[in-house]
Amino acid sequence: DGEEEERKKKAETKKQKDEEEYRKRMEEAEKMKSAPKIEEVTDEEAKKIKADKENAKDGDGEEEEKEDKEPPPPGNGGSTEKYTWTQTLNALEVFVHVPPGVKAKQIVCDIGGDTLKLGVKGEPLILNGKMHSKVKPDDCMWTLIDNKMVQITLEKFDNMKWWNCVMEGDPGIDTKKIVPENSKLSDLDGETRMTVEKMMYDQRQKAMGKPTSDQEKQHDLLEKFKAAHPEMDFSKAKINYGGGGGGFNM
């Protein structure tokens, strides 16, 4: 009986702690909302705002500069006041905090081709809007973790593109800082992996002024043809291999 009491007490303490954490998070989110926010800015405006911030000698300017030097957050994603996210070339994982103690049947999650709605029944939606790009709704899913967080797995429609944010208008990350090697080639399916490896190889060859894999194939075919027809004279033939990059004449 004492054990049961102890268990109940622990559960109650954990629940109070979770609720306190959630309340603090919501307060932070409210503060962020009431802070002046710039929405829908053009690239030029964004550059100007950033320059203004960097020129300002207050704490914000320093913070901005410090952030700029930081590598992308773990998992090639980021976080906003409502969620944290990670990504590979194929998919995104979005982690959204919900009120502690919520049940799976109370969760409202609607994933469209390029829209996402998430919330708890009877309450305002936490996420509601257009996503950065298209997903494959049939391959997407969500899970409730510890009755306090929803994990949404989104399969990208275009699995050759990095996202800089999840929801349009939310703070973005600098995708140029993502190192492609972070997304393991071994994670890709065979066909995609071969395509990516070929693209990487061809880029390296072009950078060095050497023939791409297609041009090498053409060269090998020609060599075989020459070997099969020794009676033909190729000494004056000028062969130009298509496909751009480092062509080579013979």
PDB file of C-alpha atoms in Angstrom, residues 17-145:
ATOM      1  CA  LYS A  17       6.692  19.414 -13.240  1.00  0.00           C
ATOM      2  CA  ASP A  18       5.451  18.785 -16.805  1.00  0.00           C
ATOM      3  CA  GLU A  19       2.623  21.294 -16.354  1.00  0.00           C
ATOM      4  CA  GLU A  20       5.027  23.885 -14.948  1.00  0.00           C
ATOM      5  CA  GLU A  21       7.381  23.349 -17.910  1.00  0.00           C
ATOM      6  CA  TYR A  22       4.504  23.673 -20.378  1.00  0.00           C
ATOM      7  CA  ARG A  23       3.235  26.859 -18.651  1.00  0.00           C
ATOM      8  CA  LYS A  24       6.712  28.428 -18.839  1.00  0.00           C
ATOM      9  CA  ARG A  25       6.997  27.465 -22.511  1.00  0.00           C
ATOM     10  CA  MET A  26       3.630  29.034 -23.277  1.00  0.00           C
ATOM     11  CA  GLU A  27       4.641  32.243 -21.424  1.00  0.00           C
ATOM     12  CA  GLU A  28       7.832  32.375 -23.510  1.00  0.00           C
ATOM     13  CA  ALA A  29       5.794  31.879 -26.688  1.00  0.00           C
ATOM     14  CA  GLU A  30       3.469  34.742 -25.668  1.00  0.00           C
ATOM     15  CA  LYS A  31       6.455  37.017 -25.058  1.00  0.00           C
ATOM     16  CA  MET A  32       7.811  36.110 -28.507  1.00  0.00           C
ATOM     17  CA  LYS A  33       4.427  36.892 -30.038  1.00  0.00           C
ATOM     18  CA  SER A  34       4.179  40.316 -28.411  1.00  0.00           C
ATOM     19  CA  ALA A  35       7.715  41.210 -29.483  1.00  0.00           C
ATOM     20  CA  PRO A  36       7.797  43.222 -32.721  1.00  0.00           C
ATOM     21  CA  LYS A  37       7.925  40.712 -35.545  1.00  0.00           C
ATOM     22  CA  ILE A  38       8.815  41.191 -39.188  1.00  0.00           C
ATOM     23  CA  GLU A  39       6.796  39.048 -41.531  1.00  0.00           C
ATOM     24  CA  GLU A  40       6.980  38.333 -45.233  1.00  0.00           C
ATOM     25  CA  VAL A  41      10.142  40.333 -45.932  1.00  0.00           C
ATOM     26  CA  THR A  42      11.852  40.318 -49.299  1.00  0.00           C
ATOM     27  CA  ASP A  43      15.471  39.174 -49.607  1.00  0.00           C
ATOM     28  CA  GLU A  44      16.606  42.807 -49.877  1.00  0.00           C
ATOM     29  CA  GLU A  45      14.677  43.781 -46.739  1.00  0.00           C
ATOM     30  CA  ALA A  46      16.034  40.758 -44.893  1.00  0.00           C
ATOM     31  CA  LYS A  47      19.600  41.730 -45.834  1.00  0.00           C
ATOM     32  CA  LYS A  48      18.968  45.327 -44.717  1.00  0.00           C
ATOM     33  CA  ILE A  49      17.472  44.187 -41.392  1.00  0.00           C
ATOM     34  CA  LYS A  50      20.426  41.885 -40.807  1.00  0.00           C
ATOM     35  CA  ALA A  51      22.894  44.642 -41.679  1.00  0.00           C
ATOM     36  CA  ASP A  52      21.086  47.060 -39.337  1.00  0.00           C
ATOM     37  CA  LYS A  53      21.211  44.480 -36.557  1.00  0.00           C
ATOM     38  CA  GLU A  54      24.909  43.850 -37.097  1.00  0.00           C
ATOM     39  CA  ASN A  55      25.654  47.565 -37.125  1.00  0.00           C
ATOM     40  CA  ALA A  56      23.804  48.101 -33.858  1.00  0.00           C
ATOM     41  CA  LYS A  57      26.269  47.842 -31.016  1.00  0.00           C
ATOM     42  CA  ASP A  58      23.758  46.436 -28.542  1.00  0.00           C
ATOM     43  CA  GLY A  59      23.380  42.835 -27.369  1.00  0.00           C
ATOM     44  CA  ASP A  60      21.136  41.904 -30.283  1.00  0.00           C
ATOM     45  CA  GLY A  61      23.822  42.704 -32.844  1.00  0.00           C
ATOM     46  CA  GLU A  62      26.338  40.540 -31.036  1.00  0.00           C
ATOM     47  CA  GLU A  63      23.796  37.731 -30.743  1.00  0.00           C
ATOM     48  CA  GLU A  64      23.103  37.918 -34.481  1.00  0.00           C
ATOM     49  CA  GLU A  65      26.806  37.736 -35.320  1.00  0.00           C
ATOM     50  CA  LYS A  66      27.357  34.880 -32.904  1.00  0.00           C
ATOM     51  CA  GLU A  67      24.463  32.940 -34.442  1.00  0.00           C
ATOM     52  CA  ASP A  68      25.872  33.487 -37.915  1.00  0.00           C
ATOM     53  CA  LYS A  69      29.111  31.730 -37.015  1.00  0.00           C
ATOM     54  CA  GLU A  70      27.374  28.773 -35.428  1.00  0.00           C
ATOM     55  CA  PRO A  71      26.969  25.540 -37.409  1.00  0.00           C
ATOM     56  CA  PRO A  72      23.397  24.396 -38.122  1.00  0.00           C
ATOM     57  CA  PRO A  73      21.663  22.792 -35.128  1.00  0.00           C
ATOM     58  CA  PRO A  74      21.968  19.024 -34.727  1.00  0.00           C
ATOM     59  CA  GLY A  75      20.005  17.155 -37.343  1.00  0.00           C
ATOM     60  CA  ASN A  76      20.164  19.953 -39.953  1.00  0.00           C
ATOM     61  CA  GLY A  77      17.038  21.561 -38.493  1.00  0.00           C
ATOM     62  CA  GLY A  78      16.113  24.256 -36.026  1.00  0.00           C
ATOM     63  CA  SER A  79      13.593  25.294 -33.410  1.00  0.00           C
ATOM     64  CA  THR A  80      10.873  27.902 -32.907  1.00  0.00           C
ATOM     65  CA  GLU A  81       8.823  28.717 -29.804  1.00  0.00           C
ATOM     66  CA  LYS A  82       6.355  25.976 -30.826  1.00  0.00           C
ATOM     67  CA  TYR A  83       8.480  23.111 -32.146  1.00  0.00           C
ATOM     68  CA  THR A  84      11.904  21.638 -32.828  1.00  0.00           C
ATOM     69  CA  TRP A  85      12.727  19.896 -36.108  1.00  0.00           C
ATOM     70  CA  THR A  86      15.399  17.848 -37.845  1.00  0.00           C
ATOM     71  CA  GLN A  87      15.756  16.669 -41.443  1.00  0.00           C
ATOM     72  CA  THR A  88      17.486  14.359 -43.898  1.00  0.00           C
ATOM     73  CA  LEU A  89      17.199  14.737 -47.678  1.00  0.00           C
ATOM     74  CA  ASN A  90      14.195  12.378 -47.577  1.00  0.00           C
ATOM     75  CA  ALA A  91      12.216  13.407 -44.513  1.00  0.00           C
ATOM     76  CA  LEU A  92      11.602  15.764 -41.595  1.00  0.00           C
ATOM     77  CA  GLU A  93      10.907  15.030 -37.938  1.00  0.00           C
ATOM     78  CA  VAL A  94       8.918  17.746 -36.140  1.00  0.00           C
ATOM     79  CA  PHE A  95       8.547  17.665 -32.329  1.00  0.00           C
ATOM     80  CA  VAL A  96       5.676  19.762 -30.948  1.00  0.00           C
ATOM     81  CA  HIS A  97       4.947  20.296 -27.242  1.00  0.00           C
ATOM     82  CA  VAL A  98       1.298  19.807 -26.250  1.00  0.00           C
ATOM     83  CA  PRO A  99      -0.403  20.226 -22.818  1.00  0.00           C
ATOM     84  CA  PRO A 100       0.835  17.417 -20.503  1.00  0.00           C
ATOM     85  CA  GLY A 101      -1.556  14.534 -19.910  1.00  0.00           C
ATOM     86  CA  VAL A 102      -3.239  14.845 -23.294  1.00  0.00           C
ATOM     87  CA  LYS A 103      -4.522  11.603 -24.882  1.00  0.00           C
ATOM     88  CA  ALA A 104      -3.849  10.519 -28.479  1.00  0.00           C
ATOM     89  CA  LYS A 105      -7.574  10.680 -29.340  1.00  0.00           C
ATOM     90  CA  GLN A 106      -7.569  14.388 -28.368  1.00  0.00           C
ATOM     91  CA  ILE A 107      -4.868  15.209 -30.914  1.00  0.00           C
ATOM     92  CA  VAL A 108      -5.936  16.823 -34.183  1.00  0.00           C
ATOM     93  CA  CYS A 109      -3.327  16.285 -36.915  1.00  0.00           C
ATOM     94  CA  ASP A 110      -4.096  16.930 -40.573  1.00  0.00           C
ATOM     95  CA  ILE A 111      -1.234  16.605 -43.074  1.00  0.00           C
ATOM     96  CA  GLY A 112      -2.010  17.812 -46.610  1.00  0.00           C
ATOM     97  CA  GLY A 113       0.164  18.009 -49.722  1.00  0.00           C
ATOM     98  CA  ASP A 114       1.711  21.262 -48.515  1.00  0.00           C
ATOM     99  CA  THR A 115      -0.345  22.152 -45.423  1.00  0.00           C
ATOM    100  CA  LEU A 116      -0.114  21.095 -41.802  1.00  0.00           C
ATOM    101  CA  LYS A 117      -2.611  21.430 -38.947  1.00  0.00           C
ATOM    102  CA  LEU A 118      -1.874  20.257 -35.425  1.00  0.00           C
ATOM    103  CA  GLY A 119      -3.566  20.896 -32.119  1.00  0.00           C
ATOM    104  CA  VAL A 120      -5.691  19.533 -29.299  1.00  0.00           C
ATOM    105  CA  LYS A 121      -9.483  19.184 -29.702  1.00  0.00           C
ATOM    106  CA  GLY A 122     -11.361  22.171 -28.347  1.00  0.00           C
ATOM    107  CA  GLU A 123      -8.278  24.406 -28.292  1.00  0.00           C
ATOM    108  CA  PRO A 124      -6.744  26.788 -30.860  1.00  0.00           C
ATOM    109  CA  LEU A 125      -4.477  24.987 -33.338  1.00  0.00           C
ATOM    110  CA  ILE A 126      -0.761  25.024 -32.458  1.00  0.00           C
ATOM    111  CA  LEU A 127       0.323  24.700 -36.110  1.00  0.00           C
ATOM    112  CA  ASN A 128      -1.903  25.760 -38.975  1.00  0.00           C
ATOM    113  CA  GLY A 129      -0.666  26.816 -42.384  1.00  0.00           C
ATOM    114  CA  LYS A 130       1.389  26.187 -45.475  1.00  0.00           C
ATOM    115  CA  MET A 131       4.606  24.200 -45.238  1.00  0.00           C
ATOM    116  CA  HIS A 132       7.913  25.161 -46.860  1.00  0.00           C
ATOM    117  CA  SER A 133       7.449  22.554 -49.630  1.00  0.00           C
ATOM    118  CA  LYS A 134       5.325  19.575 -50.638  1.00  0.00           C
ATOM    119  CA  VAL A 135       5.232  16.258 -48.773  1.00  0.00           C
ATOM    120  CA  LYS A 136       3.751  12.815 -49.528  1.00  0.00           C
ATOM    121  CA  PRO A 137       0.738  12.791 -47.144  1.00  0.00           C
ATOM    122  CA  ASP A 138       0.234   9.003 -47.432  1.00  0.00           C
ATOM    123  CA  ASP A 139       3.778   8.377 -46.163  1.00  0.00           C
ATOM    124  CA  CYS A 140       3.533  10.837 -43.253  1.00  0.00           C
ATOM    125  CA  MET A 141       2.607   9.922 -39.677  1.00  0.00           C
ATOM    126  CA  TRP A 142       2.460  11.280 -36.126  1.00  0.00           C
ATOM    127  CA  THR A 143       3.025   9.787 -32.655  1.00  0.00           C
ATOM    128  CA  LEU A 144       2.244  11.049 -29.145  1.00  0.00           C
ATOM    129  CA  ILE A 145       5.280  10.717 -26.833  1.00  0.00           C
TER     130      ILE A 145
END
